[in-house]
mmCIF file of C-alpha atoms and ligand atoms in Angstrom:
data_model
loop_
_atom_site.group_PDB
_atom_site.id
_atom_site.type_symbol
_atom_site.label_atom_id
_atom_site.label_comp_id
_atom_site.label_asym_id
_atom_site.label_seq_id
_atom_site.Cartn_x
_atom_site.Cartn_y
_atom_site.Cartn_z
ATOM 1 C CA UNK E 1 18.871 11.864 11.463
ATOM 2 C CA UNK E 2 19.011 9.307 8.583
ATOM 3 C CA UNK E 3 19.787 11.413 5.222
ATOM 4 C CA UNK E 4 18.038 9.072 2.781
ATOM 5 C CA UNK E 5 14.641 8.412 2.135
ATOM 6 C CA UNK E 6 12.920 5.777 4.146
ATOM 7 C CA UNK E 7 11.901 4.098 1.237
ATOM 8 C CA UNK E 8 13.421 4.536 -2.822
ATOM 9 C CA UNK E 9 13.733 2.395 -5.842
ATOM 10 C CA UNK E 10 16.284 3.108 -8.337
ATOM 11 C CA UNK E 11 16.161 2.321 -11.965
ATOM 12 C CA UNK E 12 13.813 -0.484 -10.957
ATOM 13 C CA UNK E 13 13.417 -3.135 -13.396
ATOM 14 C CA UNK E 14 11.215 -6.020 -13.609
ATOM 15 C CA UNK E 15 10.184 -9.374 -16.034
ATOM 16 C CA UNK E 16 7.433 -11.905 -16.006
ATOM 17 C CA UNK E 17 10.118 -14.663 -18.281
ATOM 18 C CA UNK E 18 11.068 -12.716 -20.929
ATOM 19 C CA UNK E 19 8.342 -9.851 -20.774
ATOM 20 C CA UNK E 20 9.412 -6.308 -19.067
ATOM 21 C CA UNK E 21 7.013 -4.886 -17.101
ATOM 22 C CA UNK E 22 8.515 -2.099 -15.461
ATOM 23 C CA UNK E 23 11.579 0.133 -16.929
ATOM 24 C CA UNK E 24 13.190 1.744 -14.818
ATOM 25 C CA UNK E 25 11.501 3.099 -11.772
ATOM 26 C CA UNK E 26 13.010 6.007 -9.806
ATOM 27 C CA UNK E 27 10.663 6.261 -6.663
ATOM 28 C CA UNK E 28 10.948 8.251 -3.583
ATOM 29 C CA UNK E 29 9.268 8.147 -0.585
ATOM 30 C CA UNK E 30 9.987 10.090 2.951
ATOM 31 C CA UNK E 31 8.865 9.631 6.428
ATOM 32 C CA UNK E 32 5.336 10.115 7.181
ATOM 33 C CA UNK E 33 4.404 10.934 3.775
ATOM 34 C CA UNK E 34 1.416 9.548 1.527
ATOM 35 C CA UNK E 35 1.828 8.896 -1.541
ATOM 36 C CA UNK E 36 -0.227 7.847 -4.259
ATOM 37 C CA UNK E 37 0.225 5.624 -7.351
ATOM 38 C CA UNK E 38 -1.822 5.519 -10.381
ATOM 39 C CA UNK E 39 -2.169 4.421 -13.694
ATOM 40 C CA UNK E 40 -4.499 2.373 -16.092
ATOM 41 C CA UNK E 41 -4.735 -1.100 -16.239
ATOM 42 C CA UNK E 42 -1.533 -3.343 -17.056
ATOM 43 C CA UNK E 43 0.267 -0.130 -15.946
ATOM 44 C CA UNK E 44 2.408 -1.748 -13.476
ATOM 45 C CA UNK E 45 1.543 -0.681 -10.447
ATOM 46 C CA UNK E 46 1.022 -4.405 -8.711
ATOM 47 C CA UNK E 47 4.367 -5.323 -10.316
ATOM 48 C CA UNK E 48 5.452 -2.681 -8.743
ATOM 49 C CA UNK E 49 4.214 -3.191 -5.306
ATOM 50 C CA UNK E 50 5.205 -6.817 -5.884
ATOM 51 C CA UNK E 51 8.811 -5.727 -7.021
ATOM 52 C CA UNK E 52 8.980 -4.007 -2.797
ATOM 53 C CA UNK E 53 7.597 -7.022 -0.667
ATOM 54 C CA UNK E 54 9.577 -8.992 -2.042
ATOM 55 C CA UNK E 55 6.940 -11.344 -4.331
ATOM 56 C CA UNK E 56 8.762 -10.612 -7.502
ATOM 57 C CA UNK E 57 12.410 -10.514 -7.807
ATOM 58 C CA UNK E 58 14.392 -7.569 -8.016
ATOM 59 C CA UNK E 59 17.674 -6.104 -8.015
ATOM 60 C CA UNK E 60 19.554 -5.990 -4.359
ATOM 61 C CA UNK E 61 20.847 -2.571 -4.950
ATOM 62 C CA UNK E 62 17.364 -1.255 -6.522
ATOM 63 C CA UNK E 63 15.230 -1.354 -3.840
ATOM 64 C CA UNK E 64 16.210 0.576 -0.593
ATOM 65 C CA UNK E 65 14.905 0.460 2.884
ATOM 66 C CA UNK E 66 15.724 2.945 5.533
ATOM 67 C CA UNK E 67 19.271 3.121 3.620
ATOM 68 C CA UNK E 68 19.393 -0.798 3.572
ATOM 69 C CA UNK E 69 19.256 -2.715 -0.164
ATOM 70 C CA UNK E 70 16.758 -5.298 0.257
ATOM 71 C CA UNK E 71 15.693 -5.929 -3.060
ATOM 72 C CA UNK E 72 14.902 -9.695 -3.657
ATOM 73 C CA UNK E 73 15.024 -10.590 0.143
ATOM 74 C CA UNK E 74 12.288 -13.128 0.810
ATOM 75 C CA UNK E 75 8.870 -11.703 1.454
ATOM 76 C CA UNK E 76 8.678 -12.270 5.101
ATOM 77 C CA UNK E 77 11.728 -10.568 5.750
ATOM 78 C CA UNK E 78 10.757 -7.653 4.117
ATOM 79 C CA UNK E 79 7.814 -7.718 6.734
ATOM 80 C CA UNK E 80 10.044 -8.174 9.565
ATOM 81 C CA UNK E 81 12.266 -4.983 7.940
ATOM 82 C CA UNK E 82 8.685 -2.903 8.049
ATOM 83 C CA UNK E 83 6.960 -2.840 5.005
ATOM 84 C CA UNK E 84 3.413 -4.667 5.045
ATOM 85 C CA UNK E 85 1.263 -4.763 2.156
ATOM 86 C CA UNK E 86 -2.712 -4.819 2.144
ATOM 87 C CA UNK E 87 -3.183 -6.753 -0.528
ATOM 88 C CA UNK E 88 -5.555 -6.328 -3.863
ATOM 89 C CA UNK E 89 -8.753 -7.913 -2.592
ATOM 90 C CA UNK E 90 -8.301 -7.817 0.559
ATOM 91 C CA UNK E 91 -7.115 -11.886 1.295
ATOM 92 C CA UNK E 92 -8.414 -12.157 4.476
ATOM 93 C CA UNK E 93 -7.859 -16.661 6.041
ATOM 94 C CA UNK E 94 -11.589 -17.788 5.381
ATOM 95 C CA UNK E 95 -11.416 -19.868 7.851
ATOM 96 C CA UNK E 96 -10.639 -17.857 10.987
ATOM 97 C CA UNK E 97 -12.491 -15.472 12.608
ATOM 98 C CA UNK E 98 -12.166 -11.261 11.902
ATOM 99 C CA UNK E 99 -9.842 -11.544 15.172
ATOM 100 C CA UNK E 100 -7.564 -14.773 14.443
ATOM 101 C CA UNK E 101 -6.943 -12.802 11.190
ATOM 102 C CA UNK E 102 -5.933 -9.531 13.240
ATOM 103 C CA UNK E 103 -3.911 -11.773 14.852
ATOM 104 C CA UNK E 104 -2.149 -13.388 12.198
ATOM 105 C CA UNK E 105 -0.871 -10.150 11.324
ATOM 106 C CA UNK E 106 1.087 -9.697 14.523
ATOM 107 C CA UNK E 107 3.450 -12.863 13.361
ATOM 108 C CA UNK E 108 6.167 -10.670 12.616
ATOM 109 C CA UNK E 109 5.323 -7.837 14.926
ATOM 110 C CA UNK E 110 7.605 -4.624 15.470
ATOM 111 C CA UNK E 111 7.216 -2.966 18.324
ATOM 112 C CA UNK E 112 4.672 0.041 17.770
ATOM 113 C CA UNK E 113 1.850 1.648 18.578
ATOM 114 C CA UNK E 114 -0.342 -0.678 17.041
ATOM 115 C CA UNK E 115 -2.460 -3.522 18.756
ATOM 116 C CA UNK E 116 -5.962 -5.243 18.907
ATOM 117 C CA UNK E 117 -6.969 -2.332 21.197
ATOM 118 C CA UNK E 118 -5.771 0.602 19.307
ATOM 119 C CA UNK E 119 -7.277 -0.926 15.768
ATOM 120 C CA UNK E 120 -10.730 -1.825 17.319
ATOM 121 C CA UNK E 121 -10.801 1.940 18.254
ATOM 122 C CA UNK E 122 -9.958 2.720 14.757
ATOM 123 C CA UNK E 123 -12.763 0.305 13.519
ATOM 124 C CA UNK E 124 -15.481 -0.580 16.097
ATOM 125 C CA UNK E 125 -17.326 -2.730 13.326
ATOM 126 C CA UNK E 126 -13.961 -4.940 13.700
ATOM 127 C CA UNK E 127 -14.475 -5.262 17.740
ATOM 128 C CA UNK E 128 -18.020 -6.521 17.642
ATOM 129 C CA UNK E 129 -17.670 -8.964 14.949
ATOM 130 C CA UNK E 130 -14.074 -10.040 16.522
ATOM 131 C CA UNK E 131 -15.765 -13.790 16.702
ATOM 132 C CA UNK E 132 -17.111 -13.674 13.838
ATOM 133 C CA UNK E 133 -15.843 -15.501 10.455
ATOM 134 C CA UNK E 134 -14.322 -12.660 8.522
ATOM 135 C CA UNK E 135 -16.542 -14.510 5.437
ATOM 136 C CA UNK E 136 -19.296 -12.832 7.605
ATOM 137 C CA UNK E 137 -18.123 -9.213 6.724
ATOM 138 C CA UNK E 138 -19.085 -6.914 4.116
ATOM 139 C CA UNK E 139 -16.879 -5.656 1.390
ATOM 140 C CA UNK E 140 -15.887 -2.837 3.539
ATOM 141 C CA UNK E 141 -15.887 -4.494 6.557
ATOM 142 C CA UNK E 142 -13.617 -6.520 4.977
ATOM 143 C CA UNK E 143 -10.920 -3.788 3.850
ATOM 144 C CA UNK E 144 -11.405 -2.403 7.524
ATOM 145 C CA UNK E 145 -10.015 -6.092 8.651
ATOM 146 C CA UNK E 146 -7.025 -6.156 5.655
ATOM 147 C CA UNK E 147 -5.849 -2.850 6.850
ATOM 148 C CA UNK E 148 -5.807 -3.969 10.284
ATOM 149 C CA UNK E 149 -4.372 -7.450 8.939
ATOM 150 C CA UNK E 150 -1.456 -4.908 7.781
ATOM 151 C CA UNK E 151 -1.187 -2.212 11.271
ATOM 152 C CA UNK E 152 -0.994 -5.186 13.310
ATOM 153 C CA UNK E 153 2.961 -5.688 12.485
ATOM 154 C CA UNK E 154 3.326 -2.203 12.675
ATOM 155 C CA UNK E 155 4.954 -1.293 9.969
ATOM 156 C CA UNK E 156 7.552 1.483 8.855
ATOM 157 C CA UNK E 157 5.416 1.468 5.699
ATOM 158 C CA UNK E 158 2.140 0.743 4.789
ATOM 159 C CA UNK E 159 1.410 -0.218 0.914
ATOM 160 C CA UNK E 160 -1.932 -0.535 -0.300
ATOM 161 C CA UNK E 161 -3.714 -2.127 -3.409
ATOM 162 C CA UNK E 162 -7.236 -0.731 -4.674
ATOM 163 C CA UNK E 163 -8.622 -0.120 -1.052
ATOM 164 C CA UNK E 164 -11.640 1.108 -3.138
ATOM 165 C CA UNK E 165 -12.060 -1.621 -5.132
ATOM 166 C CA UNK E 166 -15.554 -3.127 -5.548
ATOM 167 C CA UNK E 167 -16.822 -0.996 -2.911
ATOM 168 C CA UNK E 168 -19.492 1.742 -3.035
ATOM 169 C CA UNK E 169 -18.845 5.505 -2.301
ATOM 170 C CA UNK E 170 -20.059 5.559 0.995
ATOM 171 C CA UNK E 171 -17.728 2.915 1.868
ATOM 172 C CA UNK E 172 -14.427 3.974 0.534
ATOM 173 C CA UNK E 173 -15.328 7.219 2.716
ATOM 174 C CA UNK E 174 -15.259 5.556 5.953
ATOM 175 C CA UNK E 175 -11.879 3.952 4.843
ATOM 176 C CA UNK E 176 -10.206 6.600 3.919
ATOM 177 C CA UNK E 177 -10.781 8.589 6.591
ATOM 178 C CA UNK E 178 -8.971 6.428 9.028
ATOM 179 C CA UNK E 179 -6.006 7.264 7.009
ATOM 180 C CA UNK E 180 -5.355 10.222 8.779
ATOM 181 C CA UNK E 181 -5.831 8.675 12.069
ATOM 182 C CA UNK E 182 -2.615 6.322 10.951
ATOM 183 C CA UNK E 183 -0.441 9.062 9.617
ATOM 184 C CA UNK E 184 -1.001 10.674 12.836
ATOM 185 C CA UNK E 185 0.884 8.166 14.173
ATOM 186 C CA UNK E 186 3.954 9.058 11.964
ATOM 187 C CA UNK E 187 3.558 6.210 9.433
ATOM 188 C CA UNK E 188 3.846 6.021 6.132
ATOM 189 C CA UNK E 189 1.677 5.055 3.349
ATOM 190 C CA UNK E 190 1.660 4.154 -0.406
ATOM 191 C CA UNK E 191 -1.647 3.673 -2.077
ATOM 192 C CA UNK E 192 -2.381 2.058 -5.311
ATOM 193 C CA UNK E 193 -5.497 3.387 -6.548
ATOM 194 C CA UNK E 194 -7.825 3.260 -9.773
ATOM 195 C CA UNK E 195 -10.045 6.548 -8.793
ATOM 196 C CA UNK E 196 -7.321 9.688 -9.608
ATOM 197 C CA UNK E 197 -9.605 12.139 -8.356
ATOM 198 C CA UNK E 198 -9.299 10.326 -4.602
ATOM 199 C CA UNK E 199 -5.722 9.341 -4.733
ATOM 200 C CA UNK E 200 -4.703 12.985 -5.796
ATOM 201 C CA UNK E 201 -7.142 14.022 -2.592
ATOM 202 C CA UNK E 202 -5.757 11.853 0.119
ATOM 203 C CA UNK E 203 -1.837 12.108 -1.158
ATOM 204 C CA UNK E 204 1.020 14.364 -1.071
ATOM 205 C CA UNK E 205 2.324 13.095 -3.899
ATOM 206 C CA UNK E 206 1.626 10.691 -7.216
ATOM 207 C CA UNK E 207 3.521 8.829 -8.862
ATOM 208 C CA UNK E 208 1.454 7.729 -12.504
ATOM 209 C CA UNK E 209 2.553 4.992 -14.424
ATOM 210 C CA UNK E 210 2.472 4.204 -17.717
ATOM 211 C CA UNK E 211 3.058 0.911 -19.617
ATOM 212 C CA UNK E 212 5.971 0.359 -16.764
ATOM 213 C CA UNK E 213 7.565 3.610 -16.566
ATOM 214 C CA UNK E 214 6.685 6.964 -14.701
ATOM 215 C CA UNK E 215 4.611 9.230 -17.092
ATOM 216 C CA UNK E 216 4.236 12.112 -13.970
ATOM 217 C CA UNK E 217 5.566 12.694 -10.655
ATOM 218 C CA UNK E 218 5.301 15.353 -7.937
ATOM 219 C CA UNK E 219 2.722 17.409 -5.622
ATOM 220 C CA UNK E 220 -0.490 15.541 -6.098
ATOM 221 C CA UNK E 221 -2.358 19.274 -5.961
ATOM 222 C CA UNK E 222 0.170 20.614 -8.601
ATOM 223 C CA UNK E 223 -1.476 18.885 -11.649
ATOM 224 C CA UNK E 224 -4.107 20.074 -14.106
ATOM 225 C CA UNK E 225 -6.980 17.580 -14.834
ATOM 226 C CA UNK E 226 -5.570 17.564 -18.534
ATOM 227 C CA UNK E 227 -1.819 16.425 -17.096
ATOM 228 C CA UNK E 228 -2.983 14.030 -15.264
ATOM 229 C CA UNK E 229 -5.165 12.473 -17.837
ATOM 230 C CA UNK E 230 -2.501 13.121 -20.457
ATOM 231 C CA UNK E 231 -0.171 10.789 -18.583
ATOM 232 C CA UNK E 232 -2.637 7.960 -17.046
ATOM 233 C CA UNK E 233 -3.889 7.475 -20.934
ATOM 234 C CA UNK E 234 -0.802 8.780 -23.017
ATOM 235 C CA UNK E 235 -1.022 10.881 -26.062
HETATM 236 P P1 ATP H 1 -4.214 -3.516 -12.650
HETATM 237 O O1 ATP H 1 -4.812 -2.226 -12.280
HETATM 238 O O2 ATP H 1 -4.985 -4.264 -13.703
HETATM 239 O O3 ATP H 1 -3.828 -4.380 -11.492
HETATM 240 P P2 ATP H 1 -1.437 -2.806 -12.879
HETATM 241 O O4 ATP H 1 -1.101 -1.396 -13.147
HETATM 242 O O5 ATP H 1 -1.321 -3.290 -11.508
HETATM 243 O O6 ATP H 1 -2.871 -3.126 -13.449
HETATM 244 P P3 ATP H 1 0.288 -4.988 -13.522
HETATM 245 O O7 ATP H 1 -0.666 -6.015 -13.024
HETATM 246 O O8 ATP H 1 1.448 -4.659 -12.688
HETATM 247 O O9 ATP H 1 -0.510 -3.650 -13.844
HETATM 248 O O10 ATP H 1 0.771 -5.410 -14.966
HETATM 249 C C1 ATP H 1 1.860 -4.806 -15.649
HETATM 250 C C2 ATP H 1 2.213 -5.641 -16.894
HETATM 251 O O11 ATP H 1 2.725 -6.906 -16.488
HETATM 252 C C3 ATP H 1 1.045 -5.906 -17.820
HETATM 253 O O12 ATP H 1 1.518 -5.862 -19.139
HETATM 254 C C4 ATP H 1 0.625 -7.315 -17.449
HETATM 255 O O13 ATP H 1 0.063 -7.969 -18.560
HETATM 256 C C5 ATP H 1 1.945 -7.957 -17.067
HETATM 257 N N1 ATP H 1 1.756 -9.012 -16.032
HETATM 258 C C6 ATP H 1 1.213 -8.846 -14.815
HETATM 259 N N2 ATP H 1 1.226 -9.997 -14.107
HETATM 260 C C7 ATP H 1 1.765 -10.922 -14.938
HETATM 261 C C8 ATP H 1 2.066 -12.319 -14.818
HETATM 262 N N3 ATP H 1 1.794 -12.991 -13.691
HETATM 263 N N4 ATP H 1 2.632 -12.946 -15.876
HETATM 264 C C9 ATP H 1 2.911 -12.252 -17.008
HETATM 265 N N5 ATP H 1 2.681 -10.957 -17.182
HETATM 266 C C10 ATP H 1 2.109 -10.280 -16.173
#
C-alpha cells in the first residue's frame, strides 16, 4: 500500500499580489476520511481550497496528491488527477438542464462507481427534474445537483464549500446525510463549513483556521466547546 497520505499540504503558502493569505499550512488527509475545515470569515479557507484545485498558484512541492506534487498544475488537470471541488454557491450552467449539468461533470471522468444512475438513486429529486433547467431548482435542489456536478468525475477526493449555505435546516439535513452514502463508497471528503457544531458532527477531523494559519487540529469529537471557539475567534 501507498505510505503517504492521499492528500497533504506542506508549509502551504499563498498571496493575492503582495497580500499573504495563508502561512504555512500543514494539512493531512487519509483515505476515506472526512474532514472538516472551519474558521471565521477572511479565515482562509476558500484560499485554501483554491490553493488544491489548482485556481490559485502554489508551490509544486507543497501540495501532494497520492505522493505526486501537483501544486500549481492547471485546474483541469488537477480534476483529471481526482480532486473535484463543489464549489461555494453551488455554480450550476444556467442554461442547461439539471442533467446536461450532471453531464458536464463527467468531462474528465475516472473510472468509478459513479454515474447518472447511481446519483439519481442518491437524489431522486435530481431524476425527475433531469429535463428541467437547473434555474428551476430550489436552493437545495440545487446543492443536490453541485454535488452530483462533482461525483460525476469520480473523484479520489471530494472538496466542498458551504454546502449549507443559504439553506434552511431541514435542507442541509437531507444533504448531509447522503454523505455517508458516498464515504461508503471509500471516498474521501473535505468540507468547508460555517456551522462548527455540524462540521465537528459529520467529520473525523477539523482543521480551524485562523487569519491563514491553523489555530486547532485533530479528532473533531476531542474538542471542548470553549477550544473550539477559542481558536475560530482567537483570544
Ligand atoms: P469566507 O468564509 O468569507 O469565504 P474564507 O475563510 O474562505 O472566508 P478567504 O476568502 O480565503 O477566507 O480569505 C482569506 C484572506 O484573503 C482574507 O483576508 C481575504 O480578504 C483575502 N482575499 C480573498 N480573496 C481575495 C482576492 N481575490 N483578492 C485579494 N484578497 C483576497
Amino acid at each position: 500500500a501507498n505510505q503517504s497520505p492521499l492528500l497533504c499540504t506542506h508549509a502551504l503558502e499563498a498571496f493575492y499580489g503582495d497580500a499573504q493569505a495563508l502561512f504555512g499550512i500543514d494539512f493531512t488527509l487519509e483515505q476515506g476520511e472526512v474532514v472538516a475545515i472551519i474558521g471565521a470569515n477572511g479565515a482562509g479557507k476558500s484560499t485554501f481550497l483554491k490553493c488544491l484545485t489548482g485556481l490559485l498558484r502554489a508551490p509544486r512541492e507543497a501540495v501532494r496528491l497520492a505522493g505526486e506534487a501537483v501544486g500549481g498544475l492547471p485546474p483541469g488537470e488537477i480534476v483529471r488527477r481526482g480532486l473535484a471541488l463543489v464549489p461555494e454557491g453551488r455554480r450550476l450552467f444556467p442554461s442547461l438542464s439539471v442533467q446536461e449539468n450532471l453531464l458536464m461533470g463527467s468531462c474528465s471522468r475516472r473510472s468509478g462507481p459513479w454515474d447518472l444512475q447511481r446519483l439519481y438513486r442518491l437524489f431522486p429529486v435530481l431524476q425527475d427534474k433531469r429535463h428541467a433547467p437547473a434555474t428551476s431548482l430550489s436552493g437545495g435542489q440545487q446543492q443536490m445537483a453541485a454535488l452530483g456536478r462533482a461525483l460525476m468525475s469520480n473523484p479520489r477526493v471530494l472538496l466542498c464549500d458551504e454546502l449549507s449555505l443559504g439553506l434552511a435546516p431541514i435542507v442541509i439535513g437531507e444533504i448531509y446525510r447522503a454523505l455517508p452514502q458516498v464515504t461508503a463508497e471509500g471516498m474521501t471528503v473535505v468540507i468547508v463549513e460555517q456551522d462548527v457544531g455540524l462540521a465537528q458532527r459529520v467529520s473525523r477531523r477539523l482543521y480551524c483556521l485562523q487569519e491563514g494559519r491553523v489555530s486547532l487540529q485533530g479528532r473533531s469529537d476531542s474538542f471542548t466547546r470553549e477550544q473550539v471557539s477559542q481558536a475560530y475567534f482567537g483570544a
